[in-house]
Each structure stands twice: as structure tokens, then as C-alpha cells.
Short mmCIF file of C-alpha atoms and ligand atoms in Angstrom, two decimals:
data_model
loop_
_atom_site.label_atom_id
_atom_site.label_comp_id
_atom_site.label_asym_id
_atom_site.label_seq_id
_atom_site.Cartn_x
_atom_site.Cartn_y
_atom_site.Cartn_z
CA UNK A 1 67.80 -85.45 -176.63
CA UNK A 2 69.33 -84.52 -173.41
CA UNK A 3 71.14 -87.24 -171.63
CA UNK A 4 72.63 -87.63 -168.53
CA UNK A 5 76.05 -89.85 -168.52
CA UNK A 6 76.38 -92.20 -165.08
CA UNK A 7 79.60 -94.21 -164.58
CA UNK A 8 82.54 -92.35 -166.40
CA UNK A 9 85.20 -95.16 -167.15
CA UNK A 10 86.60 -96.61 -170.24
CA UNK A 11 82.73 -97.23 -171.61
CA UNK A 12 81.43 -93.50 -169.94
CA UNK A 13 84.53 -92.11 -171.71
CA UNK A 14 83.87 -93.86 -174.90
CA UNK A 15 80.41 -92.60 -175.33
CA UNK A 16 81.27 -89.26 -174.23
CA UNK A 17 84.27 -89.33 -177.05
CA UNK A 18 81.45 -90.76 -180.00
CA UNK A 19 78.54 -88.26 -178.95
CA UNK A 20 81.34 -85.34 -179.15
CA UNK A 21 82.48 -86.63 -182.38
CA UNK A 22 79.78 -88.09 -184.45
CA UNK A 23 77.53 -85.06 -182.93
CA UNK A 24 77.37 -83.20 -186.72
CA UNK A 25 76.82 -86.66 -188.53
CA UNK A 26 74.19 -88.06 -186.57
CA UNK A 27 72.21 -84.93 -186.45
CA UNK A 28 72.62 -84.96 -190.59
CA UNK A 29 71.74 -88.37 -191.12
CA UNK A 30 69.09 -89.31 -188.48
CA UNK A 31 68.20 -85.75 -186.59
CA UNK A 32 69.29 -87.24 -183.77
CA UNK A 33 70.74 -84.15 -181.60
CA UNK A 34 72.43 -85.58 -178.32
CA UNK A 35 73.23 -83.30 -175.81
CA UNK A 36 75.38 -84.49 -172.54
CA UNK A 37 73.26 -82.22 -169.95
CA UNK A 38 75.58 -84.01 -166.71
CA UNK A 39 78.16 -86.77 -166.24
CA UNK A 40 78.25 -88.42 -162.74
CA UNK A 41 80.60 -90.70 -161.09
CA UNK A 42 81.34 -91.98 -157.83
CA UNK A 43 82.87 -89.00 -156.68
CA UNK A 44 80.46 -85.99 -158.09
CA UNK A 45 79.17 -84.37 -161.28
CA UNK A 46 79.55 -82.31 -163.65
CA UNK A 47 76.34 -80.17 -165.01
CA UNK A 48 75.37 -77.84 -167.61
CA UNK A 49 71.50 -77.46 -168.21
CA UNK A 50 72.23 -76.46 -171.49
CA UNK A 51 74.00 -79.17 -173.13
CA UNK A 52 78.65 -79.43 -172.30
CA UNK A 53 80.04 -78.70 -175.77
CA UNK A 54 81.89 -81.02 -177.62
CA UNK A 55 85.20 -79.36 -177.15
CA UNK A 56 84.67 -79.25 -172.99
CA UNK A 57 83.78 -82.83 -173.10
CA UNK A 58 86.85 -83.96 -174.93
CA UNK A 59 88.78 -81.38 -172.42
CA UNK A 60 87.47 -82.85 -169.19
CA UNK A 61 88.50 -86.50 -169.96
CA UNK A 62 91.62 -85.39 -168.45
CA UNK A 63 90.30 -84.08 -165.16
CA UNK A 64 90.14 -86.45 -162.19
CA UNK A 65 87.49 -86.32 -160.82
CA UNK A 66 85.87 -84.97 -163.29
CA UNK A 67 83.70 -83.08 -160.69
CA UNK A 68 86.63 -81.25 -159.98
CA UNK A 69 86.17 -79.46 -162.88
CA UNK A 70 86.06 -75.67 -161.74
CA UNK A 71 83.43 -74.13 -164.14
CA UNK A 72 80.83 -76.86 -164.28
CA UNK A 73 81.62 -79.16 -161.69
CA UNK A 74 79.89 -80.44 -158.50
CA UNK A 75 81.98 -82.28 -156.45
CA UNK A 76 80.10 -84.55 -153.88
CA UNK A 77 76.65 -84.55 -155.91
CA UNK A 78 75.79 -88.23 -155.84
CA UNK A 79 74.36 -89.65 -159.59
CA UNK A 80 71.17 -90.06 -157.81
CA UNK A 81 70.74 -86.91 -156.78
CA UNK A 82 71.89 -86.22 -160.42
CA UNK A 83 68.98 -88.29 -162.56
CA UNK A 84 66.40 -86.42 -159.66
CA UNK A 85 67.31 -82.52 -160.29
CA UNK A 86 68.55 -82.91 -163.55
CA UNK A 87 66.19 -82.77 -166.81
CA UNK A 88 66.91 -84.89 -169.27
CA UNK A 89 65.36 -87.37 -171.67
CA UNK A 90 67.57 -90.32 -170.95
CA UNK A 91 70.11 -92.00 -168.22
CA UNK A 92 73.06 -93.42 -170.19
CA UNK A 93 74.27 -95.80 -167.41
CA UNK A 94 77.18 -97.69 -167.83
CA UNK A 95 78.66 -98.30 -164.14
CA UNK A 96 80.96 -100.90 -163.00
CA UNK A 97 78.99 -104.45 -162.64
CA UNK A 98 78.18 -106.35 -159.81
CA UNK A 99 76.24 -109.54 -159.52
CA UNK A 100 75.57 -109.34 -156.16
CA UNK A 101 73.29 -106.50 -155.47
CA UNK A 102 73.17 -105.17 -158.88
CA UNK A 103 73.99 -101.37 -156.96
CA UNK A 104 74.60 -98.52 -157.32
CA UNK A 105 72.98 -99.07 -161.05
CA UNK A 106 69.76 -100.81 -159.81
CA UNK A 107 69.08 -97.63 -157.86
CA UNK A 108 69.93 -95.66 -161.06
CA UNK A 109 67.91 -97.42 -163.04
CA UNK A 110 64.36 -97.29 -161.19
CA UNK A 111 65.20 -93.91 -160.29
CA UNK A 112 65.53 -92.89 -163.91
CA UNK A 113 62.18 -94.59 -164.48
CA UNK A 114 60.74 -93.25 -161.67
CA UNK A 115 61.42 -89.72 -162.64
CA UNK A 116 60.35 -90.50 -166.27
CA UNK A 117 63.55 -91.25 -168.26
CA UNK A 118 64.42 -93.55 -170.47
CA UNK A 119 67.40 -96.02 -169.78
CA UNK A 120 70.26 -97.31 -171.90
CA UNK A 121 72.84 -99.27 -170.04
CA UNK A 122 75.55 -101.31 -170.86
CA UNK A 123 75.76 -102.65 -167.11
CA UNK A 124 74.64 -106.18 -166.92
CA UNK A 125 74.08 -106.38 -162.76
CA UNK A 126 70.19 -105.59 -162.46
CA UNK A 127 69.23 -107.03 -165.44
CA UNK A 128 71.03 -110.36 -164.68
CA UNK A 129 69.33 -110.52 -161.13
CA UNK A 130 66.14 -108.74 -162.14
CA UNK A 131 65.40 -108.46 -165.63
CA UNK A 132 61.62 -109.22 -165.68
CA UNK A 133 60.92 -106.79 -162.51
CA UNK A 134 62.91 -104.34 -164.59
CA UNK A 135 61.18 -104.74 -167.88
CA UNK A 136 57.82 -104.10 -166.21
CA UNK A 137 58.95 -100.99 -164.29
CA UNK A 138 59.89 -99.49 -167.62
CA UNK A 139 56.51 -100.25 -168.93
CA UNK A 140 54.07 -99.12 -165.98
CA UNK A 141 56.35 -95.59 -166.02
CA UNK A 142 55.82 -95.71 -169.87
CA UNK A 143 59.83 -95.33 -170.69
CA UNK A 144 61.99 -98.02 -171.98
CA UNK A 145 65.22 -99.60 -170.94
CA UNK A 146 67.49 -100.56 -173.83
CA UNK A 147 71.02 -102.81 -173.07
CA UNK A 148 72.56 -103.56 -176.75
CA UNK A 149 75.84 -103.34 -175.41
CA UNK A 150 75.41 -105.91 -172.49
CA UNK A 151 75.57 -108.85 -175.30
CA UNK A 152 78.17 -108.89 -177.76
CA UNK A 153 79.85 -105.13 -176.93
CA UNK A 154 79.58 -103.33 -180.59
CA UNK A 155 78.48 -106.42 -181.93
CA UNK A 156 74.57 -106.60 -182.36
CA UNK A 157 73.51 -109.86 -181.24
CA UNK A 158 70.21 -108.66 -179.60
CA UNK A 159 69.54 -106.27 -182.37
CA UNK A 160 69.94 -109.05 -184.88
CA UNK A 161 67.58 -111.52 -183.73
CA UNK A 162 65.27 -109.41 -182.27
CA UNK A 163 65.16 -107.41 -185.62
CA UNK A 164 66.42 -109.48 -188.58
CA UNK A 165 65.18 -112.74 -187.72
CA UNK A 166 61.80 -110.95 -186.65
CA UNK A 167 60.11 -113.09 -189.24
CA UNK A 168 61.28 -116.44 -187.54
CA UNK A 169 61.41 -118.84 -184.77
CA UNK A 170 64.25 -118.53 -182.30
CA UNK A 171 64.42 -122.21 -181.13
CA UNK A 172 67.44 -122.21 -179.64
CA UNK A 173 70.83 -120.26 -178.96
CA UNK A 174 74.62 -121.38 -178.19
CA UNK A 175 76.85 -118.69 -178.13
CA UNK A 176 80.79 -117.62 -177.14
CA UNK A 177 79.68 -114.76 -175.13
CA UNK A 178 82.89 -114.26 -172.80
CA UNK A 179 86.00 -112.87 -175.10
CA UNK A 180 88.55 -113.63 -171.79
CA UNK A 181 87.81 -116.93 -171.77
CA UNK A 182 88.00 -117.89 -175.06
CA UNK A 183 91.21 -116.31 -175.37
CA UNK A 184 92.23 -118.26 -172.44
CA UNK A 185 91.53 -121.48 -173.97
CA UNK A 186 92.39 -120.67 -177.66
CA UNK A 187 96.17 -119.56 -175.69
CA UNK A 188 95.84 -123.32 -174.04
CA UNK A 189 95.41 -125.17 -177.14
CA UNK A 190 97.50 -122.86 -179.49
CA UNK A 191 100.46 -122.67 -177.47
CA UNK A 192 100.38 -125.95 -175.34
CA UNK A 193 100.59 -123.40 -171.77
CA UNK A 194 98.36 -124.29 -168.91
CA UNK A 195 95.17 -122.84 -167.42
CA UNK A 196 97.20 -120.33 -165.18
CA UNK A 197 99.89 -119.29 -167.10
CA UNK A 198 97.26 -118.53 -170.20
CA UNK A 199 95.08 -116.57 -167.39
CA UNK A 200 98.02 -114.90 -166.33
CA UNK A 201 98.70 -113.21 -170.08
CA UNK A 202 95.38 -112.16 -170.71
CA UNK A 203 95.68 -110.23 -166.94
CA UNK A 204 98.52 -108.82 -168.52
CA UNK A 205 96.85 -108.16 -171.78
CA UNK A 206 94.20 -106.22 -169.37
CA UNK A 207 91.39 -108.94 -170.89
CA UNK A 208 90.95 -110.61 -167.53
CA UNK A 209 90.10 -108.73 -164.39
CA UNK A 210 92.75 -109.15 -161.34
CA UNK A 211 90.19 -111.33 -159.11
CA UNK A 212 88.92 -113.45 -162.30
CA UNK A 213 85.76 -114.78 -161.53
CA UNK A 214 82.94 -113.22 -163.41
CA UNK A 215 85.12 -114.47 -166.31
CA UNK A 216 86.04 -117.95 -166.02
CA UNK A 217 83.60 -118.91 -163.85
CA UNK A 218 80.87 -118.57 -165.99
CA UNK A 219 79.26 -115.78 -164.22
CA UNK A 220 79.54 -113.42 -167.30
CA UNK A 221 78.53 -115.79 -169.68
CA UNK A 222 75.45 -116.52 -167.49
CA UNK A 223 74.67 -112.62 -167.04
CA UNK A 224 74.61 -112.73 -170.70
CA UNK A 225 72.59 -115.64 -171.53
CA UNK A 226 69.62 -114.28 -168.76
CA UNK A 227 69.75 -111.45 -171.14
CA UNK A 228 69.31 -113.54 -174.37
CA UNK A 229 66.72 -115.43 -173.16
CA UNK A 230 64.66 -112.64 -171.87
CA UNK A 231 64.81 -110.51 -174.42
CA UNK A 232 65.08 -112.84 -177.65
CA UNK A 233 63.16 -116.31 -176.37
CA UNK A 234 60.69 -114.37 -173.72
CA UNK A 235 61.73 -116.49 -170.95
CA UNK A 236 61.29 -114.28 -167.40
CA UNK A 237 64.53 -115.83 -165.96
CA UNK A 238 67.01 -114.60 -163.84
CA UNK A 239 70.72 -115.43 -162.68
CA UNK A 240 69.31 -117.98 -160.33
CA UNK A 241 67.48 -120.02 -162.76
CA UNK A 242 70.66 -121.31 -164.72
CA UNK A 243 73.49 -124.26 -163.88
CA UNK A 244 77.08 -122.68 -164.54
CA UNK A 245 80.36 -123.86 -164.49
CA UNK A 246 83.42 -122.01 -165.13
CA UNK A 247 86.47 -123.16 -166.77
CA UNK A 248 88.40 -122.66 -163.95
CA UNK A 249 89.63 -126.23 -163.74
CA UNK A 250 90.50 -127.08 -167.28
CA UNK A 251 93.19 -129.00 -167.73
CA UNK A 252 95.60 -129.23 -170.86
CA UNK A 253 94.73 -132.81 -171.66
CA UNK A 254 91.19 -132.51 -171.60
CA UNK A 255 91.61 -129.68 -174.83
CA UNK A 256 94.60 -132.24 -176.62
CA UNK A 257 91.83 -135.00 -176.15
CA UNK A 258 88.92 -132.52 -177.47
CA UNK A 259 91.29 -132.12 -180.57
CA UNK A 260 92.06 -136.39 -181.33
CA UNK A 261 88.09 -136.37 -182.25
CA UNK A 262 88.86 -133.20 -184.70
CA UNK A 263 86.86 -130.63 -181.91
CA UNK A 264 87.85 -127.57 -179.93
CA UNK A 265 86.73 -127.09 -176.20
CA UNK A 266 84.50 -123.16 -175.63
CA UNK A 267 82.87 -121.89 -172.61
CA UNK A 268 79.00 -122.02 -174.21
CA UNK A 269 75.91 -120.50 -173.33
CA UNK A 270 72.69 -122.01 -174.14
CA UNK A 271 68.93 -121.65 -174.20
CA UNK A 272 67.07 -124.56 -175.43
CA UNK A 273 64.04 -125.76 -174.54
CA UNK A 274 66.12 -126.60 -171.05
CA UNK A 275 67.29 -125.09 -168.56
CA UNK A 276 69.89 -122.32 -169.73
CA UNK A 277 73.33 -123.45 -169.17
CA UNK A 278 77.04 -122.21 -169.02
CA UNK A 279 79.37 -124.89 -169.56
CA UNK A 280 82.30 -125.82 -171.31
CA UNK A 281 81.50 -128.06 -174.69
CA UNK A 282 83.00 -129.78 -177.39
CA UNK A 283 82.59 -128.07 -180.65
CA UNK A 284 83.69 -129.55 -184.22
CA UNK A 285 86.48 -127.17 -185.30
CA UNK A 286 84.63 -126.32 -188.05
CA UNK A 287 81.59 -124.86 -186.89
CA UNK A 288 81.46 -121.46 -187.28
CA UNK A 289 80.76 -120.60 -183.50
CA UNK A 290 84.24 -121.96 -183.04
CA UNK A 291 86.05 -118.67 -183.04
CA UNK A 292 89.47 -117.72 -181.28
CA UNK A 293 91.30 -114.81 -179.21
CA UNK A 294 88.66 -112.69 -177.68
CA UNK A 295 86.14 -112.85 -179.95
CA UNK A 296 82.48 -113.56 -179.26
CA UNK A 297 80.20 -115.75 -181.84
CA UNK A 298 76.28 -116.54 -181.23
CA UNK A 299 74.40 -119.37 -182.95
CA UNK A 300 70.58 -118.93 -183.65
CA UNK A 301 68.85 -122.06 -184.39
CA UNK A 302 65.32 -120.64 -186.39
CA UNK A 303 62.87 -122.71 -187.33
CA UNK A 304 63.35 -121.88 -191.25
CA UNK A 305 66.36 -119.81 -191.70
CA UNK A 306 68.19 -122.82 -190.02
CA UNK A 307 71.32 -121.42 -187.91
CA UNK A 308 72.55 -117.93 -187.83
CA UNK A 309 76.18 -116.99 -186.77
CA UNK A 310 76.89 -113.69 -185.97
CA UNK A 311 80.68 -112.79 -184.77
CA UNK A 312 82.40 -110.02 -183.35
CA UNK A 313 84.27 -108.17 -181.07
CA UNK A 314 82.88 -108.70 -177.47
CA UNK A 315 84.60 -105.65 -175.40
CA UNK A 316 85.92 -102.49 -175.77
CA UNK A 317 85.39 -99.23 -174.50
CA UNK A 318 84.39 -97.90 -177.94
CA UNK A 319 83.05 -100.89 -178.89
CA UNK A 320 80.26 -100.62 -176.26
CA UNK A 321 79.90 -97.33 -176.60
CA UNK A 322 78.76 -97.83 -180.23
CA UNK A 323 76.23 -100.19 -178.83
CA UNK A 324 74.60 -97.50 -176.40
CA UNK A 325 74.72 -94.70 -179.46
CA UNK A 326 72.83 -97.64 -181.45
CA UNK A 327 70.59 -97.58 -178.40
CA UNK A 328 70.26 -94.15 -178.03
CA UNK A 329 68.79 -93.94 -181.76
CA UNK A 330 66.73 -96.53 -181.29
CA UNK A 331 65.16 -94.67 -178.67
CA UNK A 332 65.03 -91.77 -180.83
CA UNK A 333 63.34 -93.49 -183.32
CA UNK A 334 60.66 -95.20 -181.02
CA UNK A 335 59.86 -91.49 -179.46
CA UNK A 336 59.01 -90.09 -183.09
CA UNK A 337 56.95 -92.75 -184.23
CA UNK A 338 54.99 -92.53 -180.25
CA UNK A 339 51.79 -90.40 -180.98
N1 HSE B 1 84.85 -109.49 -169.44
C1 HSE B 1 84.05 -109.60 -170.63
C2 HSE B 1 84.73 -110.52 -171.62
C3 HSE B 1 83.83 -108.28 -171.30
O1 HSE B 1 85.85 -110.94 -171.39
O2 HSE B 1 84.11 -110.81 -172.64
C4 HSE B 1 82.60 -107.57 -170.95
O3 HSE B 1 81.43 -108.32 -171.10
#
């Protein structure tokens, strides 16, 4: 499987670092041979039709750009340009996110499908503003789009009710899907600090981004939940379609009167048979959604199996990129069983 690596950061790097070091494994245990063909970022490429070995990829995670590289690089070669020339089976794409436009990975991403390759991205953006459009433009160019590490990071949320509770109803689903947040108000409550001063550690802690705001207000959470409902409930929603609210004015009393009544306060997501919300809730201590720190926890409420509570790390560089080599098999797996 050739594969063609856009957006090299700490998730581009990850996957670079698991394909390059899990190559011998997963070619033992599933005959799943991965082969980085190109890796593009912002500022150019680097290309080599025949696969960049293991040791080169582990060598040019020190060169910046990486299109500076002298033997195999291209600087100036935009990713587009990239996913056009280059053959290759699949478009790992795993740029920066952005809400607004959903660019530059919405043009990645129908230009993959346009030229015939499959997609796995851990970039939330298009499918957050577009996810049915993008769903269907997979299917009419026969190629599929797979995002396990848009949920949950490493932590298979989608794969888990879309797979494991295949048998079942999906009624309804609450989850913790934003680990900054939750570490911001577990900090509140734990240690008795305020909003700002808890935001202000996890910016140091690198959890929270400098300008905050897909985090605690809600906008993650709600790029997440569009996802859920899509792809788990069948619901052809988009960003637009739910009511959020941040966390951004929680105040310390609000959490010390939460935990009189014996509850803790979360940012939740939630599909019901409403519309989706992100809000902050009351939650009995003892539920088992009510994790702390930065971990994420997801409640499915089935018609038989009753609730399901998966938990796990949210974020990570290698985290996701476990997700997208989960992904990657999948894909793998789909393609063998095709004709
Ligand atoms: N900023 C996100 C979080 C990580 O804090 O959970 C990526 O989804």
C-alpha cells in the first residue's frame, strides 16, 4: 500500500515513526506492507516513487523543512500538486484543523478522491462542516474516507460502536470528548484554583492551545459529536446543526455547589433523539463517564446491552497515529475482501 503523508507535525511525525517501526510486524501479522511514497507540508515535499526506507524516514524527522532534504526533496511542491502526480493508494492527511473553511485539508481530501485514493485523516475541519457531502464523494469515486483518530485519539470510540455493538441499538451517546477541558475543570475542583489560573497550567502543560477556543468553547467537543452522530446514529448533520457552549465562564462555586449534591461538573456531548448538544452537565461522581485529567470517556446507551463506557486517552501524537495505522488496516482489509 503506497501512501502519501500530508501535514507533517506531531501526528504526521507519529505515523511516520509507527509505519517505520511496526513495518516488519504488520507485514507478518496482517500482510499489510505500507510504503511512505511522499510526505508534504506547507512548505514542499519529499518523494520517492519507490517507497522512503525506514531508516531515511526516521533520519528526516530532523530536517526542517523536510523538503529541504537534498536527495529526495522538493521544496515548493504544494501537497496538492503532491496527491495529483504522485501514485499511491491512500492520502494519510492529518493537517492542522480549522473550523472555518475546513482548508487546506478539504481541498486534500476531494482531491484524493478525485484522483482515486482512499482517505484516512485525523483532521476534524471538513468533516465537522461537511461530513455528509464528504461521505458521498467517497462513495460516487468508489474510495473510502476513514477518521478513527478524530474521536477519542488512540482510543476507538467509533470503531467500538460501529463494530462491537453492531448487533445493537445506539439510542443515545454522552461523552467527555475534549481531554483540555476536563483537565481544566478536574484542576478547578481538585485544587480549589479558578477558571484562568487552571487554563493557564494546562497552556503550560502544552494541553491547551495559546488562543483557547476550539477547547473550552465547545467547538472541539462539537466537531466531535457531528462525527459521532454521523457515523454511529446516521444523522447527516453538520457543525451548524448543534447548540454549544463552552466552559469558558465557569465559576468555582458553581463546581463546590455541583459537589454538595454528591456530582461533578464535565463539558458533555450528546446525541439523543434531540438536537446534539455541547454543554456543561452535572454528573453523579460515580458514573463511570466521570473521568479526570485529560482523559476522554463515551457513554453508549443500546437498546439491550444497556450503557457502554469506553475510556481513554484523547490526544497524543502517537496516540492518533495508532488510530490512522488502525485505519490504514482497515482499509487494507476492506480492499481484499472488494472483488
Ligand atoms: N485539543 C483536544 C483535546 C485534542 O484537548 O482533547 C485533540 O482533539
Amino acid at each position: 500500500m503506497r501512501i502519501i503523508l500530508v501535514g507533517y507535525g506531531v501526528v504526521g511525525k507519529g505515523v511516520s515513526t509507527i509505519l517505520a517501526s511496526r513495518y516488519t510486524e504488520k507485514c507478518r501479522d496482517f500482510g499489510f506492507n505500507p510504503k511512505i511514497v511522499a510526505i508534504a507540508d506547507i512548505d514542499g515535499a519529499v518523494i520517492n516513487h519507490r517507497g522512503i526506507k525506514p531508516e531515511k524516514l526516521e533520519a528526516l524527522k530532523k530536517v526542517r523543512p523536510v523538503s529541504s532534504d537534498p536527495e529526495i526533496g522538493y521544496p515548493n511542491m504544494s501537497a496538492l500538486d503532491v496527491i495529483e502526480e504522485v501514485e499511491a493508494e491512500v492520502v494519510v492527511e492529518v493537517t492542522p484543523v480549522n473550523i472555518k473553511t475546513g482548508e487546506p485539508a478539504m481541498s486534500h481530501v476531494t482531491k484524493a478522491f478525485k484522483t482515486g485514493k482512499h482517505v484516512v485523516t485525523t483532521n476534524k475541519g471538513p468533516l465537522a462542516l461537511a461530513m455528509p457531502a464528504l461521505t458521498e464523494l467517497a462513495e460516487y469515486n468508489n474510495v473510502y474516507l476513514r477518521f478513527s483518530g478524530t474521536v477519542g485519539g488512540g482510543t476507538p470510540m467509533l470503531e467500538f460502536a460501529k463494530r462491537c455493538l453492531a448487533g445493537d441499538r445506539i439510542l443515545g451517546i454522552r461523552g467527555i470528548l475534549n481531554g483540555t477541558t476536563n483537565y481544566i475543570l478536574s484542576e478547578m475542583s481538585q485544587n480549589r484554583i479558578s477558571f484562568q489560573e487552571a487554563l493557564a497550567t494546562a497552556q503550560k502543560l502544552g494541553y491547551a492551545e495559546r488562543e483557547p477556543s476550539m477547547d473550552i468553547d465547545g467547538f472541539d467537543t462539537a466537531c466531535k459529536v457531528v462525527i459521532l452522530a454521523n457515523w454511529i446514529m446516521n444523522r447527516k448533520i453538520t457543525l451548524k446543526d448543534l447548540n454549544i457552549k463552552g466552559i469558558r465562564d465557569i465559576s468555582l462555586q458553581e463546581l463546590d455547589e455541583a459537589s454538595k449534591r454528591g456530582n461533578t461538573v464535565k463539558l458533555i456531548g450528546s446525541i439523543d433523539g434531540n438536537t446534539p448538544t455541547v454543554k456543561q452537565m452535572e454528573i453523579p461522581k460515580n458514573n463511570p463517564l466521570c473521568v479526570s485529567g485529560v482523559l476522554n470517556a463515551v457513554t453508549f446507551s443500546t437498546e439491550f446491552a444497556g450503557e457502554q463506557t469506553l475510556v481513554g486517552r484523547g490526544a497524543g501524537g502517537v496516540e492518533t497515529a495508532s488510530a490512522v495505522l488502525r485505519d490504514l488496516l482497515d482499509i487494507r482489509h476492506k480492499l481484499a475482501n472488494r472483488y
